[in-house]
Amino acid sequence: MGCTSISKSRKLACNSGMGGVKAVGVAPYDSLKRLSVSGSGVTALATVYSGSTIARLELKNTTVNYLETATAGGDNRSVSVVGDIPCVFNVATGTDLETANLIKELLKGEVVLFIEKNDGTIVAAGSQLGAQAITITDQTGGAIADLNGFTVTFHTEEPDFSRNYLLTSAALVDYATAIKPYV
């Protein structure tokens, strides 16, 4: 591995885009079917995720944030990127059991998350080593504006940042095709 090489200077962006996450796509993780990237990001999903394999779950608020931290190992310069995203799901009137069953499914194994950001981009997290639901909090709320629902925190440990797994236009079409229907 060579020394650090930064090829150009960079100006401050005029507008960094709207922050936050509006939805997550949840798909089963399979270590034998990993997403691959090119210089422009993920160019195809169809070989891994075909029709009706991704559940799209809308989130309650706009303050959901996927936080990733990279750590370089001093001995061999390996890199580990650890991420956490707390997903807030509200419970609609009369859907207590249905929502509870959905949330229990998220605890059953590793998944791949497709994080739909408010700026219109979608990135894959956990596509290489899987993501796991590590905590789930159920709350009824005590006031009118309080959350009546679940907060599910997913944890990832990947070799790269999720921004490397940005879905390109062709992959976005594959993603739309793979989303399970709303019921």
GROMACS .gro file of C-alpha atoms in nm:
model
  183
    1MET     CA    1   0.000   0.000   0.000
    2GLY     CA    2   0.137   0.338  -0.099
    3CYS     CA    3   0.151   0.673   0.071
    4THR     CA    4  -0.141   0.914   0.080
    5SER     CA    5  -0.197   1.093  -0.250
    6ILE     CA    6  -0.458   1.367  -0.277
    7SER     CA    7  -0.493   1.458  -0.643
    8LYS     CA    8  -0.662   1.798  -0.622
    9SER     CA    9  -0.789   2.072  -0.396
   10ARG     CA   10  -1.159   2.098  -0.316
   11LYS     CA   11  -1.381   2.402  -0.265
   12LEU     CA   12  -1.657   2.413  -0.008
   13ALA     CA   13  -1.986   2.299  -0.164
   14CYS     CA   14  -2.244   2.571  -0.230
   15ASN     CA   15  -2.514   2.354  -0.075
   16SER     CA   16  -2.455   2.023   0.097
   17GLY     CA   17  -2.809   1.898   0.033
   18MET     CA   18  -3.086   1.816   0.272
   19GLY     CA   19  -2.971   1.585   0.550
   20GLY     CA   20  -3.159   1.293   0.700
   21VAL     CA   21  -3.305   0.961   0.593
   22LYS     CA   22  -3.664   0.915   0.478
   23ALA     CA   23  -3.684   0.537   0.433
   24VAL     CA   24  -3.482   0.217   0.444
   25GLY     CA   25  -3.507  -0.079   0.214
   26VAL     CA   26  -3.445  -0.405   0.400
   27ALA     CA   27  -3.329  -0.715   0.214
   28PRO     CA   28  -3.191  -1.048   0.335
   29TYR     CA   29  -2.812  -1.064   0.356
   30ASP     CA   30  -2.639  -1.347   0.172
   31SER     CA   31  -2.259  -1.365   0.199
   32LEU     CA   32  -2.246  -1.535  -0.143
   33LYS     CA   33  -2.438  -1.251  -0.312
   34ARG     CA   34  -2.263  -0.924  -0.244
   35LEU     CA   35  -2.304  -0.596  -0.427
   36SER     CA   36  -2.015  -0.483  -0.639
   37VAL     CA   37  -1.912  -0.130  -0.721
   38SER     CA   38  -1.744   0.042  -1.010
   39GLY     CA   39  -1.594   0.389  -1.020
   40SER     CA   40  -1.945   0.536  -1.034
   41GLY     CA   41  -2.102   0.322  -0.758
   42VAL     CA   42  -2.342   0.027  -0.774
   43THR     CA   43  -2.444  -0.019  -1.137
   44ALA     CA   44  -2.676  -0.321  -1.102
   45LEU     CA   45  -2.886  -0.489  -0.833
   46ALA     CA   46  -3.084  -0.735  -1.046
   47THR     CA   47  -2.830  -1.017  -1.012
   48VAL     CA   48  -2.865  -1.008  -0.633
   49TYR     CA   49  -3.212  -0.863  -0.571
   50SER     CA   50  -3.491  -0.948  -0.813
   51GLY     CA   51  -3.862  -0.857  -0.796
   52SER     CA   52  -4.024  -0.832  -0.450
   53THR     CA   53  -3.713  -0.902  -0.242
   54ILE     CA   54  -3.670  -0.564  -0.069
   55ALA     CA   55  -3.914  -0.434   0.194
   56ARG     CA   56  -3.930  -0.053   0.190
   57LEU     CA   57  -3.995   0.087   0.537
   58GLU     CA   58  -4.071   0.457   0.569
   59LEU     CA   59  -3.933   0.635   0.874
   60LYS     CA   60  -4.126   0.865   1.104
   61ASN     CA   61  -3.902   1.169   1.121
   62THR     CA   62  -3.635   1.352   0.927
   63THR     CA   63  -3.373   1.345   1.199
   64VAL     CA   64  -3.263   0.986   1.132
   65ASN     CA   65  -2.889   0.987   1.065
   66TYR     CA   66  -2.658   0.706   0.954
   67LEU     CA   67  -2.330   0.764   1.134
   68GLU     CA   68  -2.020   0.582   1.009
   69THR     CA   69  -1.674   0.591   1.166
   70ALA     CA   70  -1.362   0.455   0.995
   71THR     CA   71  -1.072   0.325   1.199
   72ALA     CA   72  -0.732   0.239   1.049
   73GLY     CA   73  -0.535  -0.037   1.214
   74GLY     CA   74  -0.188   0.083   1.311
   75ASP     CA   75  -0.017  -0.250   1.259
   76ASN     CA   76  -0.131  -0.342   0.907
   77ARG     CA   77  -0.321  -0.027   0.797
   78SER     CA   78  -0.644  -0.220   0.756
   79VAL     CA   79  -0.964  -0.015   0.766
   80SER     CA   80  -1.290  -0.092   0.943
   81VAL     CA   81  -1.599   0.126   0.898
   82VAL     CA   82  -1.854   0.091   1.178
   83GLY     CA   83  -2.201   0.238   1.131
   84ASP     CA   84  -2.522   0.279   1.329
   85ILE     CA   85  -2.863   0.399   1.215
   86PRO     CA   86  -3.159   0.438   1.453
   87CYS     CA   87  -3.474   0.383   1.244
   88VAL     CA   88  -3.798   0.522   1.389
   89PHE     CA   89  -4.117   0.338   1.290
   90ASN     CA   90  -4.453   0.466   1.408
   91VAL     CA   91  -4.749   0.240   1.486
   92ALA     CA   92  -5.067   0.338   1.307
   93THR     CA   93  -5.397   0.299   1.491
   94GLY     CA   94  -5.503  -0.065   1.495
   95THR     CA   95  -5.171  -0.205   1.367
   96ASP     CA   96  -5.003  -0.289   1.699
   97LEU     CA   97  -4.970  -0.665   1.635
   98GLU     CA   98  -4.883  -0.625   1.267
   99THR     CA   99  -4.608  -0.374   1.343
  100ALA     CA  100  -4.474  -0.578   1.637
  101ASN     CA  101  -4.447  -0.885   1.411
  102LEU     CA  102  -4.263  -0.682   1.146
  103ILE     CA  103  -4.018  -0.552   1.406
  104LYS     CA  104  -3.958  -0.905   1.543
  105GLU     CA  105  -3.863  -1.017   1.191
  106LEU     CA  106  -3.583  -0.758   1.189
  107LEU     CA  107  -3.419  -0.937   1.486
  108LYS     CA  108  -3.397  -1.274   1.312
  109GLY     CA  109  -3.077  -1.226   1.116
  110GLU     CA  110  -2.850  -1.014   0.907
  111VAL     CA  111  -2.987  -0.780   0.644
  112VAL     CA  112  -2.873  -0.532   0.381
  113LEU     CA  113  -3.004  -0.178   0.420
  114PHE     CA  114  -3.079   0.054   0.132
  115ILE     CA  115  -3.072   0.398   0.291
  116GLU     CA  116  -3.294   0.646   0.107
  117LYS     CA  117  -3.165   0.991   0.195
  118ASN     CA  118  -3.366   1.312   0.183
  119ASP     CA  119  -3.137   1.447  -0.090
  120GLY     CA  120  -3.270   1.177  -0.325
  121THR     CA  121  -2.972   0.941  -0.320
  122ILE     CA  122  -2.976   0.578  -0.209
  123VAL     CA  123  -2.676   0.392  -0.065
  124ALA     CA  124  -2.636   0.032   0.044
  125ALA     CA  125  -2.512  -0.043   0.397
  126GLY     CA  126  -2.420  -0.389   0.518
  127SER     CA  127  -2.392  -0.515   0.161
  128GLN     CA  128  -2.056  -0.680   0.223
  129LEU     CA  129  -2.076  -0.815   0.580
  130GLY     CA  130  -2.441  -0.764   0.675
  131ALA     CA  131  -2.626  -0.532   0.911
  132GLN     CA  132  -2.790  -0.640   1.236
  133ALA     CA  133  -3.066  -0.495   1.449
  134ILE     CA  134  -2.886  -0.455   1.782
  135THR     CA  135  -3.148  -0.270   1.987
  136ILE     CA  136  -3.522  -0.221   1.961
  137THR     CA  137  -3.709   0.022   2.184
  138ASP     CA  138  -4.091   0.021   2.202
  139GLN     CA  139  -4.257   0.331   2.337
  140THR     CA  140  -4.613   0.457   2.366
  141GLY     CA  141  -4.530   0.822   2.425
  142GLY     CA  142  -4.670   1.037   2.703
  143ALA     CA  143  -4.785   1.346   2.513
  144ILE     CA  144  -4.962   1.418   2.184
  145ALA     CA  145  -4.642   1.480   1.984
  146ASP     CA  146  -4.451   1.183   2.131
  147LEU     CA  147  -4.361   0.873   1.929
  148ASN     CA  148  -4.597   0.578   1.950
  149GLY     CA  149  -4.377   0.314   1.791
  150PHE     CA  150  -4.041   0.148   1.770
  151THR     CA  151  -3.683   0.266   1.735
  152VAL     CA  152  -3.468  -0.004   1.576
  153THR     CA  153  -3.092   0.054   1.572
  154PHE     CA  154  -2.903  -0.129   1.298
  155HIS     CA  155  -2.527  -0.182   1.326
  156THR     CA  156  -2.282  -0.240   1.040
  157GLU     CA  157  -1.911  -0.325   1.025
  158GLU     CA  158  -1.792  -0.290   0.667
  159PRO     CA  159  -1.463  -0.245   0.478
  160ASP     CA  160  -1.586   0.076   0.305
  161PHE     CA  161  -1.815   0.373   0.363
  162SER     CA  162  -2.172   0.327   0.239
  163ARG     CA  163  -2.120   0.627   0.007
  164ASN     CA  164  -1.906   0.392  -0.207
  165TYR     CA  165  -2.224   0.188  -0.262
  166LEU     CA  166  -2.426   0.470  -0.417
  167LEU     CA  167  -2.695   0.334  -0.649
  168THR     CA  168  -2.655   0.465  -1.004
  169SER     CA  169  -2.946   0.517  -1.246
  170ALA     CA  170  -2.956   0.153  -1.364
  171ALA     CA  171  -2.935   0.023  -1.007
  172LEU     CA  172  -3.215   0.262  -0.905
  173VAL     CA  173  -3.442   0.098  -1.164
  174ASP     CA  174  -3.347  -0.245  -1.025
  175TYR     CA  175  -3.420  -0.118  -0.672
  176ALA     CA  176  -3.766   0.011  -0.769
  177THR     CA  177  -3.843  -0.325  -0.934
  178ALA     CA  178  -3.730  -0.521  -0.624
  179ILE     CA  179  -3.949  -0.331  -0.373
  180LYS     CA  180  -4.227  -0.540  -0.220
  181PRO     CA  181  -4.578  -0.399  -0.270
  182TYR     CA  182  -4.743  -0.202   0.009
  183VAL     CA  183  -5.035  -0.383   0.176
   0.00000   0.00000   0.00000
